[in-house]
Coordinates of C-alpha atoms in Angstrom, one line a residue:
X241 CA 19.8 -34.8 141.5
X242 CA 21.7 -32.4 143.7
X243 CA 24.4 -30.5 141.7
X244 CA 26.8 -30.3 144.7
X245 CA 30.2 -32.0 143.9
X246 CA 32.5 -33.1 146.7
X247 CA 35.8 -31.2 146.8
X248 CA 38.8 -33.1 145.4
X249 CA 42.2 -33.1 147.1
X250 CA 45.1 -33.2 144.6
X251 CA 42.6 -33.2 141.8
X252 CA 43.6 -34.7 138.5
X253 CA 41.5 -33.8 135.4
X254 CA 41.0 -37.5 134.7
X255 CA 39.7 -38.2 138.3
X256 CA 36.1 -39.2 138.8
X257 CA 34.1 -36.3 140.3
X258 CA 31.8 -37.5 143.0
X259 CA 28.4 -35.8 143.2
X260 CA 26.0 -35.7 146.1
X261 CA 24.1 -38.9 146.4
X262 CA 22.2 -38.3 149.7
X263 CA 18.7 -38.5 148.2
X264 CA 19.6 -41.7 146.4
X265 CA 21.0 -43.2 149.6
X266 CA 17.8 -42.2 151.6
X267 CA 15.4 -43.4 148.9
X268 CA 17.1 -46.8 148.7
X269 CA 17.2 -47.4 152.4
X270 CA 13.9 -45.9 153.6
X271 CA 10.3 -45.4 152.5
X272 CA 11.1 -41.8 151.5
X273 CA 11.2 -40.6 148.0
X274 CA 13.2 -37.3 148.0
X275 CA 13.7 -35.3 144.8
X276 CA 13.0 -31.6 145.7
X277 CA 15.8 -29.2 145.1
X278 CA 16.2 -25.5 145.9
X279 CA 16.3 -22.7 143.3
X280 CA 20.1 -23.3 142.8
X281 CA 19.7 -27.1 142.2
X282 CA 20.9 -28.1 145.7
X283 CA 19.4 -30.8 148.0
X284 CA 18.1 -30.0 151.4
X285 CA 21.5 -30.8 152.9
X286 CA 23.7 -28.7 150.7
X287 CA 21.2 -25.8 150.2
X288 CA 22.1 -22.4 151.6
X289 CA 18.4 -21.4 151.7
X290 CA 17.7 -21.6 155.5
X291 CA 14.0 -20.9 155.2
X292 CA 13.5 -23.6 152.6
X293 CA 15.6 -26.0 154.6
X294 CA 13.4 -25.6 157.7
X295 CA 10.2 -26.0 155.6
X296 CA 11.7 -29.2 154.2
X297 CA 12.3 -30.6 157.7
X298 CA 16.1 -30.5 157.5
X299 CA 16.9 -31.9 160.9
X300 CA 14.6 -35.0 160.7
X301 CA 16.1 -35.9 157.3
X302 CA 19.6 -35.4 158.7
X303 CA 18.9 -37.8 161.5
X304 CA 17.6 -40.3 159.0
X305 CA 20.8 -40.0 156.9
X306 CA 23.0 -40.5 159.9
X307 CA 21.0 -43.6 161.0
X308 CA 21.4 -45.1 157.5
X309 CA 25.2 -44.6 157.7
X310 CA 25.2 -46.3 161.1
X311 CA 23.1 -49.2 159.9
X312 CA 25.4 -49.7 157.0
X313 CA 28.4 -49.5 159.3
X314 CA 29.9 -46.8 157.1
X315 CA 31.6 -43.6 158.1
X316 CA 29.0 -40.8 157.7
X317 CA 29.8 -38.4 154.9
X318 CA 28.4 -35.0 155.7
X319 CA 30.9 -33.0 153.7
X320 CA 29.7 -29.6 152.6
X321 CA 26.4 -29.7 154.5
X322 CA 24.9 -26.4 155.6
X323 CA 23.8 -27.2 159.2
X324 CA 20.9 -25.3 160.8
X325 CA 19.3 -25.6 164.2
X326 CA 16.3 -27.9 164.8
X327 CA 14.0 -24.9 165.2
X328 CA 14.3 -21.2 164.6
X329 CA 16.0 -19.1 167.3
X330 CA 17.7 -21.9 169.1
X331 CA 21.3 -23.1 168.7
X332 CA 22.6 -26.2 166.9
X333 CA 22.7 -28.6 169.9
X334 CA 23.3 -31.9 168.2
X335 CA 27.1 -31.5 167.5
X336 CA 27.9 -34.8 169.4
X337 CA 25.6 -36.7 166.9
X338 CA 27.9 -35.5 164.1
X339 CA 31.1 -36.9 165.7
X340 CA 31.1 -40.2 163.8
X341 CA 30.9 -38.3 160.4
X342 CA 33.1 -36.5 158.0
X343 CA 32.3 -32.8 158.4
X344 CA 34.8 -31.1 156.1
X345 CA 33.7 -28.0 154.2
X346 CA 30.5 -27.9 156.2
X347 CA 28.9 -24.6 157.2
X348 CA 27.2 -24.0 160.6
X349 CA 24.6 -21.3 159.9
X350 CA 23.4 -20.9 163.5
X351 CA 24.9 -20.7 167.0
X352 CA 26.5 -24.0 168.0
X353 CA 26.5 -25.4 171.6
X354 CA 27.6 -28.7 173.1
X355 CA 27.4 -28.9 176.9
X356 CA 28.1 -31.7 179.4
X357 CA 28.6 -34.3 176.7
X358 CA 31.1 -37.1 176.5
X359 CA 32.3 -37.9 172.9
X360 CA 33.7 -41.4 173.1
X361 CA 36.2 -42.9 170.7
X362 CA 35.4 -45.9 168.5
X363 CA 37.4 -48.2 166.3
X364 CA 35.9 -46.8 163.1
X365 CA 36.2 -43.1 163.5
X366 CA 38.6 -41.6 166.0
X367 CA 38.6 -38.1 164.8
X368 CA 36.1 -35.2 165.4
X369 CA 36.9 -33.7 162.0
X370 CA 36.0 -30.0 161.4
X371 CA 38.5 -29.3 158.6
X372 CA 37.6 -26.3 156.4
X373 CA 34.3 -25.8 158.2
X374 CA 32.8 -22.3 158.4
X375 CA 31.2 -21.1 161.7
X376 CA 29.0 -18.1 160.9
X377 CA 27.8 -17.5 164.5
X378 CA 28.9 -18.3 168.0
X379 CA 30.5 -21.7 168.8
X380 CA 30.6 -23.0 172.3
X381 CA 31.8 -26.3 173.9
X382 CA 31.4 -26.4 177.6
X383 CA 32.0 -29.1 180.3
X384 CA 32.6 -31.9 177.9
X385 CA 35.0 -34.8 177.6
X386 CA 36.2 -35.5 174.1
X387 CA 38.0 -38.8 173.7
X388 CA 38.7 -38.4 169.9
X389 CA 41.4 -36.3 168.3
X390 CA 39.9 -33.0 167.1
X391 CA 40.8 -31.3 163.9
X392 CA 39.9 -27.6 163.5
X393 CA 42.3 -27.0 160.6
X394 CA 41.2 -24.6 157.9
X395 CA 38.2 -23.4 159.8
X396 CA 36.8 -19.9 159.3
X397 CA 35.3 -18.2 162.4
X398 CA 33.1 -15.2 161.9
X399 CA 32.0 -14.7 165.5
X400 CA 33.1 -16.1 168.8
X401 CA 34.7 -19.6 169.1
X402 CA 34.8 -20.6 172.7
X403 CA 35.7 -23.8 174.6
X404 CA 35.3 -23.9 178.4
X405 CA 36.1 -26.5 181.1
X406 CA 36.6 -29.3 178.6
X407 CA 39.0 -32.2 178.6
X408 CA 40.5 -33.4 175.3
X409 CA 42.0 -36.9 175.6
X410 CA 43.5 -37.0 172.2
X411 CA 45.5 -34.5 170.1
X412 CA 44.0 -31.2 169.0
X413 CA 45.0 -29.4 165.9
X414 CA 44.4 -25.9 164.5
X415 CA 46.2 -25.3 161.2
X416 CA 45.6 -22.6 158.5
X417 CA 42.5 -21.4 160.4
X418 CA 41.2 -17.9 160.1
X419 CA 39.5 -15.9 162.9
X420 CA 37.5 -12.7 162.2
X421 CA 36.0 -13.1 165.6
X422 CA 37.5 -14.4 168.8
X423 CA 39.1 -17.6 170.1
X424 CA 38.8 -18.4 173.8
X425 CA 40.1 -21.6 175.4
X426 CA 39.3 -21.3 179.1
X427 CA 40.1 -23.9 181.8
X428 CA 40.6 -26.7 179.3
X429 CA 42.9 -29.7 179.6
X430 CA 44.7 -30.9 176.5
X431 CA 45.9 -34.3 177.5
X432 CA 47.8 -35.0 174.3
X433 CA 49.7 -33.0 171.7
X434 CA 48.4 -29.6 170.7
X435 CA 49.2 -28.0 167.4
X436 CA 48.4 -24.4 166.6
X437 CA 50.0 -23.5 163.2
X438 CA 49.6 -21.0 160.4
X439 CA 46.6 -19.4 162.2
X440 CA 45.5 -15.9 161.2
X441 CA 43.6 -13.4 163.4
X442 CA 42.2 -10.2 162.0
X443 CA 42.5 -6.9 163.7
X444 CA 39.2 -6.9 165.6
X445 CA 39.5 -10.4 166.9
X446 CA 40.8 -11.6 170.3
X447 CA 42.9 -14.6 171.3
X448 CA 42.6 -15.7 174.9
X449 CA 44.0 -19.0 176.1
X450 CA 44.0 -19.9 179.8
X451 CA 44.3 -23.6 179.8
X452 CA 46.5 -26.6 180.7
X453 CA 48.7 -28.4 178.1
X454 CA 49.9 -31.8 179.3
X455 CA 52.1 -32.9 176.4
X456 CA 54.1 -31.3 173.5
X457 CA 52.5 -28.1 172.3
X458 CA 53.4 -26.1 169.2
X459 CA 52.3 -22.6 168.3
X460 CA 53.9 -21.8 165.0
X461 CA 53.8 -19.2 162.1
X462 CA 50.7 -17.5 163.3
X463 CA 49.9 -13.9 162.5
X464 CA 47.9 -12.4 165.3
X465 CA 46.7 -8.9 164.9
X466 CA 44.0 -9.3 167.6
X467 CA 43.2 -6.4 169.9
X468 CA 44.0 -8.7 172.8
X469 CA 46.5 -11.7 173.0
X470 CA 46.4 -13.4 176.3
X471 CA 48.1 -16.6 177.5
X472 CA 48.1 -15.7 181.2
X473 CA 47.7 -18.5 183.8
X474 CA 48.4 -21.2 181.2
X475 CA 50.1 -24.4 182.5
X476 CA 52.6 -26.1 180.2
X477 CA 53.6 -29.6 181.5
X478 CA 55.2 -30.7 178.2
X479 CA 57.7 -29.1 175.9
X480 CA 56.1 -26.0 174.4
X481 CA 57.3 -24.0 171.5
X482 CA 56.2 -20.6 170.3
X483 CA 58.0 -20.4 166.9
X484 CA 57.8 -17.6 164.4
X485 CA 54.6 -16.1 165.7
X486 CA 53.8 -12.5 164.9
X487 CA 52.0 -10.9 167.9
X488 CA 51.2 -7.4 166.6
X489 CA 49.1 -6.1 169.5
X490 CA 49.2 -6.0 173.3
X491 CA 50.1 -9.4 174.6
X492 CA 49.9 -11.0 178.1
X493 CA 51.9 -14.0 179.4
X494 CA 51.5 -13.5 183.2
X495 CA 51.9 -16.2 185.8
X496 CA 52.4 -19.1 183.5
X497 CA 53.5 -22.5 184.8
X498 CA 56.3 -24.3 183.1
X499 CA 57.3 -27.9 184.1
X500 CA 59.8 -28.6 181.3
X501 CA 60.8 -26.2 178.5
X502 CA 59.0 -23.2 177.1
X503 CA 60.7 -21.8 174.0
X504 CA 60.1 -18.5 172.1
X505 CA 61.9 -18.7 168.8
X506 CA 61.7 -15.9 166.2
X507 CA 63.5 -14.8 163.1
X508 CA 65.5 -11.7 162.2
X509 CA 62.5 -10.3 160.3
X510 CA 60.0 -11.4 163.0
X511 CA 61.0 -11.5 166.6
X512 CA 57.5 -12.5 167.9
X513 CA 56.6 -9.5 170.1
X514 CA 55.8 -6.3 168.2
X515 CA 53.9 -4.3 170.8
X516 CA 53.2 -3.8 174.5
X517 CA 53.8 -7.1 176.3
X518 CA 53.3 -8.2 179.9
X519 CA 55.4 -11.2 181.0
X520 CA 55.2 -11.4 184.8
X521 CA 57.1 -14.5 186.0
X522 CA 56.6 -16.1 189.3
X523 CA 59.8 -18.0 189.9
X524 CA 58.1 -20.7 191.9
X525 CA 56.0 -21.6 188.9
X526 CA 59.0 -22.2 186.6
X527 CA 60.2 -25.8 187.3
X528 CA 62.0 -26.1 184.0
X529 CA 63.1 -23.0 182.0
X530 CA 61.9 -20.4 179.5
X531 CA 64.2 -19.8 176.5
X532 CA 64.1 -16.8 174.3
X533 CA 65.8 -17.0 170.9
X534 CA 65.7 -14.2 168.3
X535 CA 62.9 -12.6 170.3
X536 CA 62.1 -8.9 170.9
X537 CA 62.3 -8.8 174.7
X538 CA 62.4 -5.0 174.6
X539 CA 58.6 -5.0 174.1
X540 CA 58.1 -6.4 177.5
X541 CA 57.3 -3.8 180.1
X542 CA 60.3 -2.6 182.2
X543 CA 59.4 -4.2 185.5
X544 CA 58.8 -7.6 184.0
X545 CA 61.8 -7.4 181.7
X546 CA 64.1 -6.6 184.5
X547 CA 62.8 -9.6 186.4
X548 CA 63.4 -11.8 183.3
X549 CA 67.0 -10.5 183.0
X550 CA 67.7 -11.2 186.7
X551 CA 66.3 -14.7 186.5
X552 CA 69.0 -15.6 183.9
X553 CA 71.4 -16.3 186.8
X554 CA 69.0 -19.0 188.1
X555 CA 69.0 -21.0 184.9
X556 CA 65.2 -20.6 184.7
X557 CA 65.5 -18.0 182.0
X558 CA 67.8 -18.5 178.9
X559 CA 68.3 -15.6 176.5
X560 CA 69.9 -16.8 173.3
X561 CA 71.8 -14.9 170.6
X562 CA 69.7 -12.6 168.4
X563 CA 67.3 -11.4 171.1
X564 CA 66.5 -7.7 171.3
X565 CA 66.6 -7.0 175.0
X566 CA 66.5 -3.3 174.8
X567 CA 64.6 -0.6 173.0
X568 CA 67.6 0.3 171.0
X569 CA 70.7 -1.7 170.3
X570 CA 73.5 -2.0 167.7
X571 CA 74.2 -5.1 165.7
X572 CA 76.6 -7.5 167.3
X573 CA 80.3 -6.6 166.9
X574 CA 82.9 -9.4 166.6
X575 CA 86.4 -8.3 167.7
X576 CA 89.7 -10.1 167.3
X577 CA 91.4 -10.3 170.7
X578 CA 94.9 -11.2 171.8
X579 CA 96.8 -11.3 175.0
X580 CA 98.0 -7.8 174.4
X581 CA 94.7 -6.0 173.5
X582 CA 92.0 -7.7 175.5
X583 CA 92.4 -5.5 178.6
X584 CA 92.6 -2.3 176.6
X585 CA 89.5 -3.3 174.6
X586 CA 87.6 -3.7 177.9
X587 CA 88.8 -0.3 179.1
X588 CA 88.0 1.6 175.9
X589 CA 84.5 0.2 175.7
X590 CA 83.9 1.3 179.3
X591 CA 85.5 4.7 178.6
X592 CA 83.4 5.2 175.5
X593 CA 80.1 4.4 177.2
X594 CA 80.9 6.8 180.0
X595 CA 81.9 9.5 177.5
X596 CA 78.6 8.9 175.5
X597 CA 76.5 9.4 178.6
X598 CA 78.2 12.7 179.5
X599 CA 78.5 13.9 175.9
X600 CA 74.9 13.3 174.9
X601 CA 73.0 13.1 178.2
X602 CA 71.6 9.7 177.1
X603 CA 72.1 6.3 178.6
X604 CA 74.3 3.7 176.9
X605 CA 75.2 0.2 178.0
X606 CA 77.4 -2.5 176.6
X607 CA 76.6 -6.2 176.7
X608 CA 79.2 -9.0 176.1
X609 CA 77.4 -11.7 174.2
X610 CA 80.3 -14.1 173.9
X611 CA 83.9 -14.1 175.1
X612 CA 86.2 -16.7 173.6
X613 CA 89.9 -17.2 173.4
X614 CA 90.3 -15.4 170.1
X615 CA 87.3 -13.1 169.8
X616 CA 84.8 -11.2 171.8
X617 CA 81.2 -10.4 170.6
X618 CA 79.4 -7.4 172.0
X619 CA 76.7 -4.8 171.3
X620 CA 75.8 -1.4 172.6
X621 CA 72.2 -0.7 173.9
X622 CA 70.0 2.0 175.3
X623 CA 66.4 2.1 176.6
X624 CA 66.1 5.8 175.9
X625 CA 62.8 7.0 174.2
X626 CA 64.1 7.8 170.8
X627 CA 64.2 6.3 167.3
X628 CA 66.8 3.8 166.1
X629 CA 68.0 6.4 163.6
X630 CA 68.6 9.0 166.2
X631 CA 70.4 6.5 168.4
X632 CA 72.7 5.5 165.6
X633 CA 73.3 9.2 164.8
X634 CA 74.3 9.9 168.4
X635 CA 76.6 6.9 168.4
X636 CA 78.4 8.1 165.2
X637 CA 78.7 11.7 166.5
X638 CA 80.1 10.6 169.9
X639 CA 82.4 8.1 168.3
X640 CA 84.0 10.8 166.1
X641 CA 84.4 13.2 169.0
X642 CA 85.7 10.4 171.3
X643 CA 88.3 9.2 168.7
X644 CA 89.3 12.8 168.1
X645 CA 90.8 12.9 171.6
X646 CA 93.5 10.5 170.4
X647 CA 94.9 13.1 168.1
X648 CA 94.3 16.4 170.0
X649 CA 93.1 16.1 173.5
X650 CA 94.6 19.4 174.5
X651 CA 92.4 21.1 171.9
X652 CA 89.4 19.4 173.4
X653 CA 90.3 20.5 176.9
X654 CA 90.8 24.1 175.8
X655 CA 87.5 24.3 174.0
X656 CA 85.4 22.8 176.8
X657 CA 83.8 24.4 179.8
X658 CA 85.3 23.9 183.3
X659 CA 82.4 21.7 184.5
X660 CA 82.5 19.6 181.3
X661 CA 86.3 19.2 181.7
X662 CA 85.9 17.7 185.1
X663 CA 83.3 15.2 184.0
X664 CA 84.6 14.3 180.6
X665 CA 88.2 14.5 181.8
X666 CA 87.8 11.6 184.3
X667 CA 85.7 9.4 182.0
X668 CA 87.2 10.2 178.6
X669 CA 90.5 12.1 178.4
X670 CA 92.4 10.2 181.1
X671 CA 91.2 6.8 180.0
X672 CA 92.1 7.5 176.4
X673 CA 95.5 8.7 177.3
X674 CA 96.1 5.7 179.5
X675 CA 95.0 3.4 176.6
X676 CA 97.3 5.3 174.2
X677 CA 100.3 5.1 176.4
X678 CA 99.8 1.4 177.1
X679 CA 99.3 0.6 173.5
X680 CA 102.4 2.6 172.6
X681 CA 104.5 0.7 175.1
X682 CA 103.1 -2.6 173.8
X683 CA 104.1 -1.5 170.3
X684 CA 107.6 -0.8 171.4
X685 CA 107.8 -4.2 173.0
X686 CA 106.5 -5.9 169.9
X687 CA 103.3 -7.0 171.6
X688 CA 100.9 -4.8 169.6
X689 CA 100.2 -5.1 165.9
X690 CA 98.0 -3.3 163.4
X691 CA 95.3 -5.9 164.0
X692 CA 95.2 -4.9 167.6
X693 CA 94.7 -1.3 166.7
X694 CA 91.9 -2.3 164.3
X695 CA 90.3 -4.4 167.1
X696 CA 90.5 -1.3 169.4
X697 CA 88.6 0.8 166.9
X698 CA 86.0 -1.9 166.1
X699 CA 85.2 -2.3 169.8
X700 CA 83.5 1.1 169.8
X701 CA 81.6 0.3 166.7
X702 CA 83.7 2.6 164.6
X703 CA 83.0 2.3 160.9
X704 CA 83.9 5.8 159.6
X705 CA 86.1 7.4 162.2
X706 CA 88.2 10.5 161.7
X707 CA 91.2 8.4 162.3
X708 CA 91.4 5.3 160.2
X709 CA 93.2 2.3 161.4
X710 CA 96.5 3.0 159.7
X711 CA 96.7 6.6 160.9
X712 CA 95.8 5.7 164.5
X713 CA 98.4 2.9 164.5
X714 CA 101.1 5.2 163.2
X715 CA 100.1 7.8 165.8
X716 CA 100.3 5.3 168.6
X717 CA 103.7 4.1 167.3
X718 CA 105.1 7.7 167.4
X719 CA 104.2 8.4 171.1
X720 CA 107.2 8.8 173.3
X721 CA 105.5 7.8 176.6
X722 CA 108.2 9.1 178.9
X723 CA 108.3 12.6 177.2
X724 CA 104.5 12.7 177.1
X725 CA 104.1 11.9 180.7
X726 CA 106.9 14.4 181.7
X727 CA 105.3 17.2 179.7
X728 CA 101.9 16.5 181.1
X729 CA 103.1 16.5 184.7
X730 CA 105.1 19.7 184.2
X731 CA 102.0 21.4 182.7
X732 CA 99.9 20.3 185.7
X733 CA 97.3 18.7 183.5
X734 CA 98.2 15.0 184.1
X735 CA 98.9 14.9 187.8
X736 CA 96.4 12.1 188.2
X737 CA 98.4 9.6 186.2
X738 CA 101.1 7.3 187.7
X739 CA 103.2 5.2 185.3
X740 CA 105.2 2.2 186.2
X741 CA 107.4 -0.1 184.0
X742 CA 108.2 -3.2 185.9
X743 CA 110.8 -5.8 184.9
X744 CA 110.1 -9.3 186.3
X745 CA 112.3 -12.2 185.4
X746 CA 113.3 -10.6 182.2
X747 CA 109.8 -9.7 181.1
X748 CA 108.6 -6.1 180.7
X749 CA 105.2 -5.2 182.1
X750 CA 103.4 -1.9 181.9
X751 CA 101.2 -0.6 184.7
X752 CA 99.4 2.7 184.4
X753 CA 97.2 3.8 187.3
X754 CA 94.9 6.8 188.0
X755 CA 95.8 8.8 191.1
X756 CA 92.8 11.0 192.0
X757 CA 94.2 13.9 193.9
X758 CA 93.3 17.6 194.0
X759 CA 91.2 19.7 191.8
X760 CA 91.1 18.3 188.2
X761 CA 90.3 21.6 186.5
X762 CA 93.2 23.5 184.9
X763 CA 94.3 26.8 186.5
X764 CA 91.9 26.2 189.5
X765 CA 92.0 28.5 192.5
X766 CA 91.0 27.7 196.0
X767 CA 87.9 29.5 197.2
X768 CA 88.3 32.2 199.8

């Protein structure tokens, strides 16, 4: 008797363990009398000894076993069978004959091919069940029509697993599958739901899918370290979700078609794209929209990323909170806003980004994520080629220098070169003084509180500035705007500022404007 025991799901120690009964089944239902076992006590079906299996006429006995199941009108049980080809040096070409049977935990020892075959559904067995099967060599399905649901969950693929020009009329599932080799789904049509979850690809494998998905499709929690990850030219007619995938190598999503919704949804610790990514979008192929949520868009090559960002205005691209759009960016900053401080916050953020660019020679941008009645959320970003650590260091250094201008801008001017004064004076000094004067006037009018000063500091990502909130607020409160303006004008250093205080219907309004006239550098002389 074969010593193979069928795997038990949710096994309890008191459960009955079912052993292989294939020989008994054949002996009772045919003229055969089988009792030979291999050196490990396995029958011809469960034996791993390929040479002995061929000598024992494996395929003829397999056909007999399947016929017996069909005559008895029972679902064929081929669990754990080690399949080999009919003859040596040819592929296993009888896959369609196995369709009515349970195939879990089976091993396919030779190449597998099924070509130009229609696998019809029946009332007894509607699933082509490959759960937990092992494919040691190449697997190929080509030009077929499969009208049963197909389950590839838990499979292990050592070599290439390829399906070409095939129609699946029921749902298809890959779940907890492992690929040491490659998976290729080319020109296939998945007419019903498609599930691709918890699939693992090793480093030397490839994942290439160029097919059409007609209904809901889910790609979820997959770790793909393949040398190539390619979904180019896919067509998604139903809602499609890529959720918590980890694509660690170069990825391609070029020229995809989207009829409804295509969603990329990551997590803080895994924003899907982790390497070079191409995502070329043809606007005419997007009938619905593509949504990015918590996704690292910065991995997408510059040309394609710029196109994605521009398409936001059409509604065909939606970029949600938590996405990394740029190579470098700060965390989101939430700032309290009021009627009094909102305009100054806008101005100081613009002034700071200009100052950073001139102070460091690096690019810096600011993006408003959300603007509500009581708060504004923003972050700073850059696409410069440097580390995140270097980016944050430059931000901190420039913040301290920028904030230092509040306390002693004259010292800054006297210690800078003429050409730096012209550049930084326009973008930093003048803007900061404008902000200071306006904040001071608002304080005197009772329209600026300490919370406003704190918001002003927070807006430039200040966490450890040389002027803490209390010190800065006290300094702003002590400014005599009229005297400061008069002193600046008399010293010929602020002749580009015009100040107006307007009373309208009993309300005081402050208006400060820049008046760009003449040479900005101090003690300048006309050229002869």
